[in-house]
Tab-separated table of C-alpha atoms and ligand atoms in Angstrom:
chain	number	residue	atom	x	y	z
F	1	UNK	CA	42.684	-28.148	40.736
F	2	UNK	CA	40.441	-28.249	37.501
F	3	UNK	CA	36.664	-27.674	38.014
F	4	UNK	CA	34.530	-27.093	34.926
F	5	UNK	CA	30.979	-26.488	35.940
F	6	UNK	CA	30.732	-26.422	39.791
F	7	UNK	CA	26.976	-25.863	39.624
F	8	UNK	CA	26.656	-29.152	37.549
F	9	UNK	CA	28.892	-30.977	39.983
F	10	UNK	CA	26.703	-29.631	42.946
F	11	UNK	CA	23.547	-30.871	41.216
F	12	UNK	CA	24.906	-34.315	40.897
F	13	UNK	CA	26.176	-34.384	44.456
F	14	UNK	CA	22.709	-33.471	45.572
F	15	UNK	CA	20.937	-35.887	43.474
F	16	UNK	CA	23.023	-38.989	43.939
F	17	UNK	CA	24.816	-38.324	47.312
F	18	UNK	CA	28.272	-38.579	45.671
F	19	UNK	CA	30.102	-37.403	42.470
F	20	UNK	CA	33.360	-38.530	40.917
F	21	UNK	CA	35.427	-35.616	39.507
F	22	UNK	CA	38.025	-37.284	36.934
F	23	UNK	CA	41.484	-35.890	36.614
F	24	UNK	CA	40.634	-32.989	38.823
F	25	UNK	CA	44.123	-32.718	40.680
F	26	UNK	CA	47.124	-31.644	38.581
F	27	UNK	CA	50.232	-33.767	38.304
F	28	UNK	CA	52.356	-31.495	40.659
F	29	UNK	CA	49.665	-31.575	43.320
F	30	UNK	CA	49.167	-35.235	43.065
F	31	UNK	CA	52.911	-35.711	43.687
F	32	UNK	CA	53.010	-33.135	46.506
F	33	UNK	CA	50.002	-34.993	48.148
F	34	UNK	CA	51.737	-38.365	47.671
F	35	UNK	CA	54.833	-37.036	49.231
F	36	UNK	CA	53.037	-35.646	52.192
F	37	UNK	CA	50.872	-38.543	52.679
F	38	UNK	CA	53.916	-40.686	52.731
F	39	UNK	CA	55.488	-38.654	55.449
F	40	UNK	CA	52.233	-38.762	57.423
F	41	UNK	CA	51.945	-42.499	57.150
F	42	UNK	CA	55.495	-42.974	58.489
F	43	UNK	CA	54.774	-40.796	61.343
F	44	UNK	CA	51.474	-42.745	62.257
F	45	UNK	CA	53.506	-46.134	61.985
F	46	UNK	CA	56.135	-44.697	64.238
F	47	UNK	CA	53.603	-43.333	66.852
F	48	UNK	CA	51.894	-46.743	67.027
F	49	UNK	CA	55.215	-48.462	67.505
F	50	UNK	CA	56.244	-46.073	70.065
F	51	UNK	CA	53.133	-46.198	71.998
F	52	UNK	CA	53.394	-50.122	72.033
F	53	UNK	CA	57.140	-50.021	72.742
F	54	UNK	CA	56.724	-47.836	75.976
F	55	UNK	CA	53.767	-50.132	77.116
F	56	UNK	CA	51.244	-47.789	76.397
F	57	UNK	CA	48.324	-47.662	73.765
F	58	UNK	CA	47.432	-45.555	70.751
F	59	UNK	CA	44.629	-43.977	73.236
F	60	UNK	CA	46.995	-42.814	75.909
F	61	UNK	CA	49.303	-41.319	73.131
F	62	UNK	CA	46.420	-39.533	71.550
F	63	UNK	CA	45.332	-38.068	74.924
F	64	UNK	CA	48.696	-36.835	75.900
F	65	UNK	CA	50.506	-35.826	72.407
F	66	UNK	CA	47.832	-33.323	71.361
F	67	UNK	CA	49.903	-31.763	68.389
F	68	UNK	CA	50.364	-35.121	66.806
F	69	UNK	CA	48.381	-37.578	64.680
F	70	UNK	CA	45.827	-39.661	66.254
F	71	UNK	CA	46.446	-43.244	65.139
F	72	UNK	CA	43.882	-46.175	65.389
F	73	UNK	CA	44.985	-49.761	64.888
F	74	UNK	CA	43.248	-52.365	63.104
F	75	UNK	CA	40.807	-54.687	64.794
F	76	UNK	CA	42.603	-57.817	63.386
F	77	UNK	CA	46.168	-56.733	63.773
F	78	UNK	CA	46.798	-54.382	66.804
F	79	UNK	CA	50.314	-53.419	65.413
F	80	UNK	CA	48.888	-52.309	62.079
F	81	UNK	CA	47.610	-48.745	61.352
F	82	UNK	CA	43.957	-48.841	60.292
F	83	UNK	CA	43.673	-45.046	60.236
F	84	UNK	CA	45.066	-41.695	61.338
F	85	UNK	CA	43.628	-38.444	61.788
F	86	UNK	CA	44.228	-34.741	62.917
F	87	UNK	CA	46.366	-34.338	59.609
F	88	UNK	CA	45.349	-30.796	59.190
F	89	UNK	CA	46.446	-30.062	62.816
F	90	UNK	CA	49.891	-32.161	62.582
F	91	UNK	CA	51.021	-31.194	59.034
F	92	UNK	CA	51.688	-27.895	57.787
F	93	UNK	CA	51.734	-28.884	54.096
F	94	UNK	CA	48.578	-30.816	54.216
F	95	UNK	CA	46.860	-27.719	55.856
F	96	UNK	CA	48.068	-25.454	53.062
F	97	UNK	CA	46.460	-28.081	50.567
F	98	UNK	CA	43.189	-28.222	52.250
F	99	UNK	CA	43.102	-24.320	52.819
F	100	UNK	CA	44.374	-23.415	49.231
F	101	UNK	CA	42.901	-25.900	47.211
F	102	UNK	CA	40.155	-28.006	48.695
F	103	UNK	CA	38.063	-25.937	50.965
F	104	UNK	CA	37.824	-23.149	47.728
F	105	UNK	CA	36.761	-26.075	45.365
F	106	UNK	CA	34.114	-27.785	47.669
F	107	UNK	CA	32.718	-24.291	48.487
F	108	UNK	CA	32.243	-23.591	44.694
F	109	UNK	CA	30.447	-27.029	44.452
F	110	UNK	CA	28.214	-26.268	47.361
F	111	UNK	CA	27.697	-22.590	46.461
F	112	UNK	CA	28.546	-21.421	50.013
F	113	UNK	CA	31.736	-21.269	52.185
F	114	UNK	CA	32.803	-24.504	53.731
F	115	UNK	CA	35.016	-25.215	56.731
F	116	UNK	CA	36.844	-28.345	57.787
F	117	UNK	CA	35.254	-30.658	60.192
F	118	UNK	CA	37.607	-33.729	60.422
F	119	UNK	CA	40.129	-35.582	58.246
F	120	UNK	CA	41.487	-39.000	58.152
F	121	UNK	CA	43.667	-41.506	56.119
F	122	UNK	CA	42.562	-44.979	55.898
F	123	UNK	CA	45.605	-47.205	55.444
F	124	UNK	CA	44.081	-50.474	54.421
F	125	UNK	CA	47.312	-52.663	54.460
F	126	UNK	CA	47.368	-55.730	52.271
F	127	UNK	CA	44.717	-58.146	53.975
F	128	UNK	CA	43.279	-55.005	55.730
F	129	UNK	CA	39.697	-54.854	57.044
F	130	UNK	CA	36.640	-54.041	55.180
F	131	UNK	CA	34.255	-51.208	56.292
F	132	UNK	CA	30.636	-52.115	56.969
F	133	UNK	CA	27.791	-50.626	55.079
F	134	UNK	CA	26.982	-47.215	56.961
F	135	UNK	CA	26.009	-43.637	56.533
F	136	UNK	CA	28.635	-41.086	57.916
F	137	UNK	CA	25.910	-39.145	59.582
F	138	UNK	CA	25.337	-41.832	62.065
F	139	UNK	CA	28.954	-40.761	63.687
F	140	UNK	CA	28.717	-37.135	62.975
F	141	UNK	CA	25.400	-36.479	64.353
F	142	UNK	CA	26.783	-35.996	67.891
F	143	UNK	CA	28.525	-32.782	66.691
F	144	UNK	CA	26.665	-29.646	65.734
F	145	UNK	CA	26.911	-29.458	62.017
F	146	UNK	CA	23.787	-31.189	60.175
F	147	UNK	CA	25.326	-31.255	56.619
F	148	UNK	CA	28.781	-32.349	55.330
F	149	UNK	CA	30.694	-33.077	52.159
F	150	UNK	CA	33.643	-35.368	52.320
F	151	UNK	CA	36.316	-35.236	49.578
F	152	UNK	CA	38.135	-38.653	48.974
F	153	UNK	CA	41.580	-38.584	47.732
F	154	UNK	CA	43.013	-42.210	46.560
F	155	UNK	CA	46.848	-41.909	47.481
F	156	UNK	CA	47.098	-45.390	45.772
F	157	UNK	CA	44.699	-46.206	42.964
F	158	UNK	CA	41.584	-47.642	44.535
F	159	UNK	CA	40.243	-50.926	42.780
F	160	UNK	CA	37.870	-53.417	43.480
F	161	UNK	CA	40.563	-55.628	44.186
F	162	UNK	CA	42.063	-53.487	46.983
F	163	UNK	CA	38.652	-52.533	48.665
F	164	UNK	CA	37.543	-49.447	47.108
F	165	UNK	CA	34.555	-47.411	48.336
F	166	UNK	CA	31.088	-48.439	47.008
F	167	UNK	CA	28.198	-46.180	47.190
F	168	UNK	CA	24.227	-46.956	47.118
F	169	UNK	CA	22.684	-43.940	45.660
F	170	UNK	CA	19.277	-45.852	45.572
F	171	UNK	CA	19.008	-45.467	49.423
F	172	UNK	CA	15.653	-43.189	49.082
F	173	UNK	CA	14.008	-46.155	47.396
F	174	UNK	CA	15.288	-48.353	50.168
F	175	UNK	CA	13.720	-45.866	52.757
F	176	UNK	CA	10.370	-46.140	51.104
F	177	UNK	CA	10.635	-50.008	51.309
F	178	UNK	CA	11.730	-50.106	54.929
F	179	UNK	CA	10.085	-47.385	56.791
F	180	UNK	CA	10.364	-49.425	59.961
F	181	UNK	CA	14.051	-49.324	59.723
F	182	UNK	CA	14.503	-45.563	59.416
F	183	UNK	CA	15.875	-44.258	62.818
F	184	UNK	CA	15.145	-40.461	62.046
F	185	UNK	CA	14.717	-38.132	59.161
F	186	UNK	CA	16.910	-35.231	58.436
F	187	UNK	CA	15.051	-32.859	56.092
F	188	UNK	CA	14.043	-35.505	53.862
F	189	UNK	CA	17.242	-37.642	54.177
F	190	UNK	CA	16.662	-40.858	56.220
F	191	UNK	CA	19.078	-42.105	58.728
F	192	UNK	CA	18.839	-46.162	58.844
F	193	UNK	CA	18.736	-48.088	61.901
F	194	UNK	CA	22.267	-49.614	62.795
F	195	UNK	CA	23.524	-52.444	64.472
F	196	UNK	CA	24.739	-51.204	68.167
F	197	UNK	CA	27.832	-52.692	69.614
F	198	UNK	CA	30.189	-55.593	68.555
F	199	UNK	CA	32.288	-55.701	65.597
F	200	UNK	CA	29.532	-54.566	63.313
F	201	UNK	CA	28.794	-51.589	65.352
F	202	UNK	CA	27.306	-48.688	63.286
F	203	UNK	CA	26.623	-50.947	60.366
F	204	UNK	CA	23.236	-50.063	58.594
F	205	UNK	CA	20.830	-53.128	59.332
F	206	UNK	CA	21.230	-56.178	57.109
F	207	UNK	CA	17.565	-56.117	55.880
F	208	UNK	CA	18.329	-52.492	54.383
F	209	UNK	CA	21.942	-52.921	53.475
F	210	UNK	CA	21.032	-56.150	51.537
F	211	UNK	CA	18.610	-54.431	49.444
F	212	UNK	CA	20.742	-51.434	48.286
F	213	UNK	CA	22.533	-51.383	44.937
F	214	UNK	CA	26.223	-50.887	45.737
F	215	UNK	CA	28.430	-49.302	43.057
F	216	UNK	CA	32.067	-49.724	43.358
F	217	UNK	CA	33.938	-46.429	42.438
F	218	UNK	CA	37.602	-46.962	41.239
F	219	UNK	CA	39.661	-43.926	41.541
F	220	UNK	CA	43.094	-42.564	40.695
F	221	UNK	CA	45.101	-39.955	42.706
F	222	UNK	CA	44.199	-37.212	40.195
F	223	UNK	CA	40.422	-37.968	40.880
F	224	UNK	CA	38.180	-36.485	43.546
F	225	UNK	CA	35.296	-38.287	44.911
F	226	UNK	CA	32.814	-36.008	46.817
F	227	UNK	CA	30.110	-37.449	48.983
F	228	UNK	CA	27.633	-36.377	51.565
F	229	UNK	CA	27.108	-37.948	54.888
F	230	UNK	CA	23.787	-39.654	54.385
F	231	UNK	CA	24.800	-41.721	51.128
F	232	UNK	CA	25.392	-45.383	52.301
F	233	UNK	CA	28.820	-46.584	51.597
F	234	UNK	CA	31.045	-49.755	52.259
F	235	UNK	CA	34.315	-51.249	51.207
F	236	UNK	CA	35.721	-54.700	50.857
F	237	UNK	CA	38.843	-56.021	52.570
F	238	UNK	CA	42.314	-55.379	50.621
F	239	UNK	CA	42.843	-58.377	48.785
F	240	UNK	CA	45.968	-57.215	46.981
F	241	UNK	CA	49.639	-57.314	48.016
F	242	UNK	CA	50.005	-53.543	48.318
F	243	UNK	CA	48.458	-50.906	50.555
F	244	UNK	CA	45.408	-48.833	49.606
F	245	UNK	CA	45.808	-45.465	51.353
F	246	UNK	CA	42.723	-43.088	50.857
F	247	UNK	CA	42.553	-39.566	52.411
F	248	UNK	CA	39.038	-38.381	53.528
F	249	UNK	CA	38.629	-34.699	54.353
F	250	UNK	CA	35.283	-33.704	55.638
F	251	UNK	CA	33.833	-30.325	55.370
F	252	UNK	CA	30.803	-28.650	56.817
F	253	UNK	CA	28.866	-25.320	56.247
F	254	UNK	CA	30.747	-22.206	57.665
F	255	UNK	CA	27.269	-21.093	58.602
F	256	UNK	CA	27.155	-23.904	61.138
F	257	UNK	CA	30.366	-22.881	62.897
F	258	UNK	CA	33.867	-24.294	63.282
F	259	UNK	CA	34.254	-27.779	65.208
F	260	UNK	CA	37.497	-29.207	64.096
F	261	UNK	CA	39.480	-28.563	67.404
F	262	UNK	CA	36.408	-29.296	69.639
F	263	UNK	CA	35.838	-32.779	67.563
F	264	UNK	CA	39.504	-33.752	68.223
F	265	UNK	CA	39.600	-32.492	71.785
F	266	UNK	CA	36.778	-34.971	72.222
F	267	UNK	CA	38.355	-37.750	70.238
F	268	UNK	CA	41.606	-37.399	72.352
F	269	UNK	CA	39.415	-37.493	75.516
F	270	UNK	CA	37.109	-40.552	74.469
F	271	UNK	CA	39.211	-42.351	71.972
F	272	UNK	CA	37.206	-45.505	72.470
F	273	UNK	CA	33.689	-44.014	72.314
F	274	UNK	CA	31.842	-45.836	69.625
F	275	UNK	CA	30.705	-43.012	67.727
F	276	UNK	CA	34.350	-42.724	66.820
F	277	UNK	CA	34.495	-46.372	65.484
F	278	UNK	CA	31.158	-46.501	63.423
F	279	UNK	CA	31.510	-49.509	60.730
F	280	UNK	CA	35.264	-49.269	61.158
F	281	UNK	CA	37.577	-52.251	61.307
F	282	UNK	CA	39.425	-50.410	64.110
F	283	UNK	CA	40.664	-51.879	67.480
F	284	UNK	CA	38.164	-51.099	70.196
F	285	UNK	CA	39.638	-52.481	73.317
F	286	UNK	CA	42.005	-50.594	75.565
Z	301	AKG	O1	38.638	-46.539	53.318
Z	301	AKG	C1	37.516	-47.313	53.088
Z	301	AKG	O2	37.361	-48.303	52.128
Z	301	AKG	C2	36.058	-46.866	53.635
Z	301	AKG	C3	36.123	-45.709	54.579
Z	301	AKG	C4	34.897	-45.292	54.844
Z	301	AKG	O3	33.630	-45.617	54.482
Z	301	AKG	C5	34.769	-44.533	56.307
Z	301	AKG	O4	35.910	-44.348	56.925
Z	301	AKG	O5	33.902	-44.132	56.683
C-alpha cells in the first residue's frame, strides 16, 4: 500500500470524519482482493441457498457453523445476500491482507496500534437496497471500544448510480442547530437520536438528516476510504445492472482490547438483535 504522509491523512480524518486515499492499493493487491472477494461472495451465496434448501434460516446457520461466514439476506429479497461478515475468521487470505497491509496502514494514520473489531461485505445486488442515514457508533456502542476507524474498499467501482456511500462532514454544525436531537456526547462527538424499530431502525431522525450536506464519494478498488464511527453516512439503492460490492473493515484501538471474537460470538447468538441491523436493508424476521 502506498501512503505518502500518514500524519496529514490522520489530521484530515480527525477534521472531517473521513478521508479518501486515491490509488493507495497496488495493482497486485487489487487483483488478489478481487479474487478473494469473489470466493467469499460465492461462499456467502452458497450458505444462504443451503440454509434455505434445508428449511432453515441464515440465523440458524450462523449459530451452528461458527467457523463460516455470517450471511444476512436483503429485506426486500430473502434469497439475495445483503451482507456477509466474519471474513477474517473464515478466509485465511483475507486475514493475511488485514494483518499485513490494512492494520499497519491504519495504525500509521492514527499514530497508535489498531486491532480488528469487525468486518463485512455489502453486496448491493442490482436493485439492492439503500442504507439510511446513520452513525456507526449507534450500533458499536454496545461493545467496549469507544473509537473506531473503518476502511472501505470498493471491490466494484462505486458510483452514484450504483449507490456509493455519501458522508456528511458538517454534522457538528447540525449538532449545534439541533441540540434537542443529540442523544449523547462522546468526547465532543454527538450521537444523534435515531428511529427505533421498523424498516428505518437506526436512521438518524429526519429533522437532522434532512439538514446535513451529503457528499457522494465515488471510488475505485485501488482507493481506500477511511472513516470514523461518528461521521453520518448513507447510500442509495443500486440502480445499475451490476452488483456493487464493498468491503468494510472496522478497527479499534489496541489500547481498548481485542473484541472481534466476542463481537461475532454475540452476533451468532443474537442474529436478529436490532443492534446488528442499524440503518441496514437486511431481513429482520426469523
Ligand atoms: O454499503 C453501503 O452502501 C453503505 C454501508 C453502510 O453504511 C454500513 O454498512 O454501515
